[in-house]
mmCIF file of C-alpha atoms in Angstrom:
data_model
loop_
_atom_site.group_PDB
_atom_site.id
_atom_site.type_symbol
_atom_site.label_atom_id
_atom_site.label_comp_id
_atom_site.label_asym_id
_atom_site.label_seq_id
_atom_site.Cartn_x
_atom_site.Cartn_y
_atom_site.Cartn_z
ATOM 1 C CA UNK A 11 9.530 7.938 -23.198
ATOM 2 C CA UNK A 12 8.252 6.171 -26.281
ATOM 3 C CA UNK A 13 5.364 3.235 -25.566
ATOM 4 C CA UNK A 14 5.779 0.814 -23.519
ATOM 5 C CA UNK A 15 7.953 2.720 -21.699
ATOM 6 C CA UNK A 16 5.425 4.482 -19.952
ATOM 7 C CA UNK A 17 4.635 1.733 -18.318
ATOM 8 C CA UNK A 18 6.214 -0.264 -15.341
ATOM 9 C CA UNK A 19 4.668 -3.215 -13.891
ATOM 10 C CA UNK A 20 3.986 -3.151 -9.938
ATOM 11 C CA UNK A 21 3.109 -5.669 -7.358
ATOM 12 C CA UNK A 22 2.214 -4.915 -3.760
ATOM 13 C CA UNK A 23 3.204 -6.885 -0.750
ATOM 14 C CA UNK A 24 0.800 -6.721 2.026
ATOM 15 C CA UNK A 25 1.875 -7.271 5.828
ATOM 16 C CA UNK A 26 0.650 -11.012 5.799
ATOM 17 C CA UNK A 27 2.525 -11.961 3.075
ATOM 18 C CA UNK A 28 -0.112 -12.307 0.356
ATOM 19 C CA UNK A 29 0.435 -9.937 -3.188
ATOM 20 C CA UNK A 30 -1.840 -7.793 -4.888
ATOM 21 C CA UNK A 31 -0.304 -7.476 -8.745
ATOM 22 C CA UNK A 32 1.345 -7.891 -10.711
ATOM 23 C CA UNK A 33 -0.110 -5.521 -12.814
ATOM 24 C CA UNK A 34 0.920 -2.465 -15.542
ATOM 25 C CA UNK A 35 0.703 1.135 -14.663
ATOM 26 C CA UNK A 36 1.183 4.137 -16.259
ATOM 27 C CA UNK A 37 4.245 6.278 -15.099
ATOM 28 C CA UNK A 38 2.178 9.535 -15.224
ATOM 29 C CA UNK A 39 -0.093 8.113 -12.599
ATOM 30 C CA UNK A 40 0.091 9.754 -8.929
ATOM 31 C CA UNK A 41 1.103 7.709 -6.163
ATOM 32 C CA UNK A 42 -2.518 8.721 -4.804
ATOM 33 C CA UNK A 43 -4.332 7.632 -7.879
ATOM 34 C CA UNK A 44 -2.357 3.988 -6.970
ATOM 35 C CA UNK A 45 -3.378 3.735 -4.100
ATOM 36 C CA UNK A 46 -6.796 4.285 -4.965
ATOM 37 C CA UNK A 47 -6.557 1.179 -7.193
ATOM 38 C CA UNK A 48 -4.746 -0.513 -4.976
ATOM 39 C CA UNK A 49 -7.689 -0.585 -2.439
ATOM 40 C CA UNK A 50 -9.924 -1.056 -4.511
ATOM 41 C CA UNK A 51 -7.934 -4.391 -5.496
ATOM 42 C CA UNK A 52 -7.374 -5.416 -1.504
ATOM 43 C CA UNK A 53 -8.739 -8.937 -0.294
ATOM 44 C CA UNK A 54 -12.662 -8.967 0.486
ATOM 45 C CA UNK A 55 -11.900 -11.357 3.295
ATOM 46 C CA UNK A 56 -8.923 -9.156 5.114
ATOM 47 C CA UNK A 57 -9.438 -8.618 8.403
ATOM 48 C CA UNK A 58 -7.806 -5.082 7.727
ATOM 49 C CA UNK A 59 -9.215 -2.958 4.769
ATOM 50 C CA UNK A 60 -8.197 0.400 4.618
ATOM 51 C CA UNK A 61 -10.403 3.301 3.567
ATOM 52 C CA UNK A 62 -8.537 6.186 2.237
ATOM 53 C CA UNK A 63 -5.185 6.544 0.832
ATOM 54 C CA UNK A 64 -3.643 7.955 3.700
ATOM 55 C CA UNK A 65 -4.423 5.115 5.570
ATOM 56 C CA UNK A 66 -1.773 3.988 3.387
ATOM 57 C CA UNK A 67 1.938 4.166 2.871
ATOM 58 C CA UNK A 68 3.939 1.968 -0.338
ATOM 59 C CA UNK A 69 7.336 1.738 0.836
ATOM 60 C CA UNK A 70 10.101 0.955 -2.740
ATOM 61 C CA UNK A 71 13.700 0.619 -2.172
ATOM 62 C CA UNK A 72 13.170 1.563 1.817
ATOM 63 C CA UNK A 73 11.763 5.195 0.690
ATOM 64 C CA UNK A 74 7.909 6.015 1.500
ATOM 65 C CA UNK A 75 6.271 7.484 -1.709
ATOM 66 C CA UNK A 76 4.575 10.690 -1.554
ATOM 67 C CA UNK A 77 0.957 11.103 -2.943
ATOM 68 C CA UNK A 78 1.555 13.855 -4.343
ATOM 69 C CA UNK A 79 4.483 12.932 -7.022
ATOM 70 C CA UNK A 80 4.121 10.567 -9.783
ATOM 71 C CA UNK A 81 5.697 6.897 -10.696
ATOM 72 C CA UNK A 82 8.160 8.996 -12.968
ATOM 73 C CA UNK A 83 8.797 11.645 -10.287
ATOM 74 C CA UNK A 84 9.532 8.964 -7.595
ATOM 75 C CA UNK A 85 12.093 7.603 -9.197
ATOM 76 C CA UNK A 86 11.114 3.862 -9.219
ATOM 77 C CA UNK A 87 13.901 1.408 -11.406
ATOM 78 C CA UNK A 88 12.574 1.477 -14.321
ATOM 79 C CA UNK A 89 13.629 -0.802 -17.605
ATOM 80 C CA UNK A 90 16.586 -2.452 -15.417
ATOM 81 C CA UNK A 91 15.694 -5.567 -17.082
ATOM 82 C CA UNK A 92 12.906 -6.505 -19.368
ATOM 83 C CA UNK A 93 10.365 -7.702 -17.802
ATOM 84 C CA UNK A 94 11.422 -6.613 -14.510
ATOM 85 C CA UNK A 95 8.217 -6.597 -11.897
ATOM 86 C CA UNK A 96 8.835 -4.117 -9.071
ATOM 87 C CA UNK A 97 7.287 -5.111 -5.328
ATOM 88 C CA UNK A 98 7.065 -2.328 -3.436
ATOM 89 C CA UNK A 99 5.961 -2.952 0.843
ATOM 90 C CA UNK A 100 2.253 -1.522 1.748
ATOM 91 C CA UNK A 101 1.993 -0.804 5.164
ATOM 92 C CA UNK A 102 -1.563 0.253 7.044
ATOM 93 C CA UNK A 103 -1.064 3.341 8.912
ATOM 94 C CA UNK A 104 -0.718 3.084 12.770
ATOM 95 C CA UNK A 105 -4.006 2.367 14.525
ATOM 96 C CA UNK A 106 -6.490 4.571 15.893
ATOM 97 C CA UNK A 107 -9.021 4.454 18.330
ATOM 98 C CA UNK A 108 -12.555 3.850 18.072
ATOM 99 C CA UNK A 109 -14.369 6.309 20.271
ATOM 100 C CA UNK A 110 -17.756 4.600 20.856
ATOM 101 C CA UNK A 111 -16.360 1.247 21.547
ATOM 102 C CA UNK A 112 -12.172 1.582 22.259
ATOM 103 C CA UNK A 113 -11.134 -0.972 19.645
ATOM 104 C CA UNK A 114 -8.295 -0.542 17.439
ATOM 105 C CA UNK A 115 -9.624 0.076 14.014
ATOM 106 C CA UNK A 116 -5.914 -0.412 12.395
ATOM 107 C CA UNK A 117 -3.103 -3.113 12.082
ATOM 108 C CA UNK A 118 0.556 -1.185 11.693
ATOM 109 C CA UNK A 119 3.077 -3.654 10.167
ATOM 110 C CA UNK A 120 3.093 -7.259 11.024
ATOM 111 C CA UNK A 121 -0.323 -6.917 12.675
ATOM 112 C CA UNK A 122 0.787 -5.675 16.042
ATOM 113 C CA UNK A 123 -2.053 -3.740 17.565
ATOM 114 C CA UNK A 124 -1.169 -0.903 20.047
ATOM 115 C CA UNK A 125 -3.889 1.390 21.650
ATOM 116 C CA UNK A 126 -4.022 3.076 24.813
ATOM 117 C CA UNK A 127 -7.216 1.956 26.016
ATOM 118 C CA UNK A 128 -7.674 -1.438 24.600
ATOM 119 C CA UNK A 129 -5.441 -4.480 22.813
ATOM 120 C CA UNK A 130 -7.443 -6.183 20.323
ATOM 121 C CA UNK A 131 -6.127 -9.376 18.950
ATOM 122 C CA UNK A 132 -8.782 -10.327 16.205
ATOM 123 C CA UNK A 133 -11.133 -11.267 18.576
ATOM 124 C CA UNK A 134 -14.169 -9.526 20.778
#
């Protein structure tokens, strides 16, 4: 690929509904190395941050990427149509439990909360 080419430009739809993006990335990067950024980009005032990238998964065309491959290698639409911004689905993985106190520490899509010992809706 020659250029601009190498580039695609991504947003990121978050569970609530807001967008992080659009922005330009390189189609050599990893899908780990994006969700790094993408992290690093999430709203300050979520009630939901996550921490690592496995605590989350980017969903495009109904497939879940793998960390491991890059843009190129995941086969994203590219160069459709000029201009064309692709919004790809972030989803927090399923909760887990907080030992000490038995809160859920994680939304799963659409903020419903499940957890064996405790159902925490936003509130203590």
């Amino acid at each position: 690929m020659a250029g601009g080419e190498d580039w695609i430009e991504l947003k990121f739809r978050l569970a609530d509904g807001t967008d992080i993006g659009p922005s330009k990335y390189n189609q050599s990067m990893t899908v780990s190395s994006l969700k790094e950024k993408i992290i690093s980009q999430w709203p300050k005032d979520s009630e939901n941050i996550p921490k690592t990238v496995n605590d989350v998964k980017l969903i495009n065309a109904g497939k879940i990427l793998d960390n491991n491959r890059t843009l190129a290698e995941s086969r994203l639409p590219v160069g459709e149509l000029p201009g064309m911004i692709i919004t790809m689905h972030v989803v927090l993985r399923p909760p887990t439990l907080d030992k000490k106190s038995g809160n859920c520490l994680y939304t799963f899509l659409y903020f419903f909360l499940y957890c064996n010992v405790t159902l925490t809706i936003g509130f203590q």
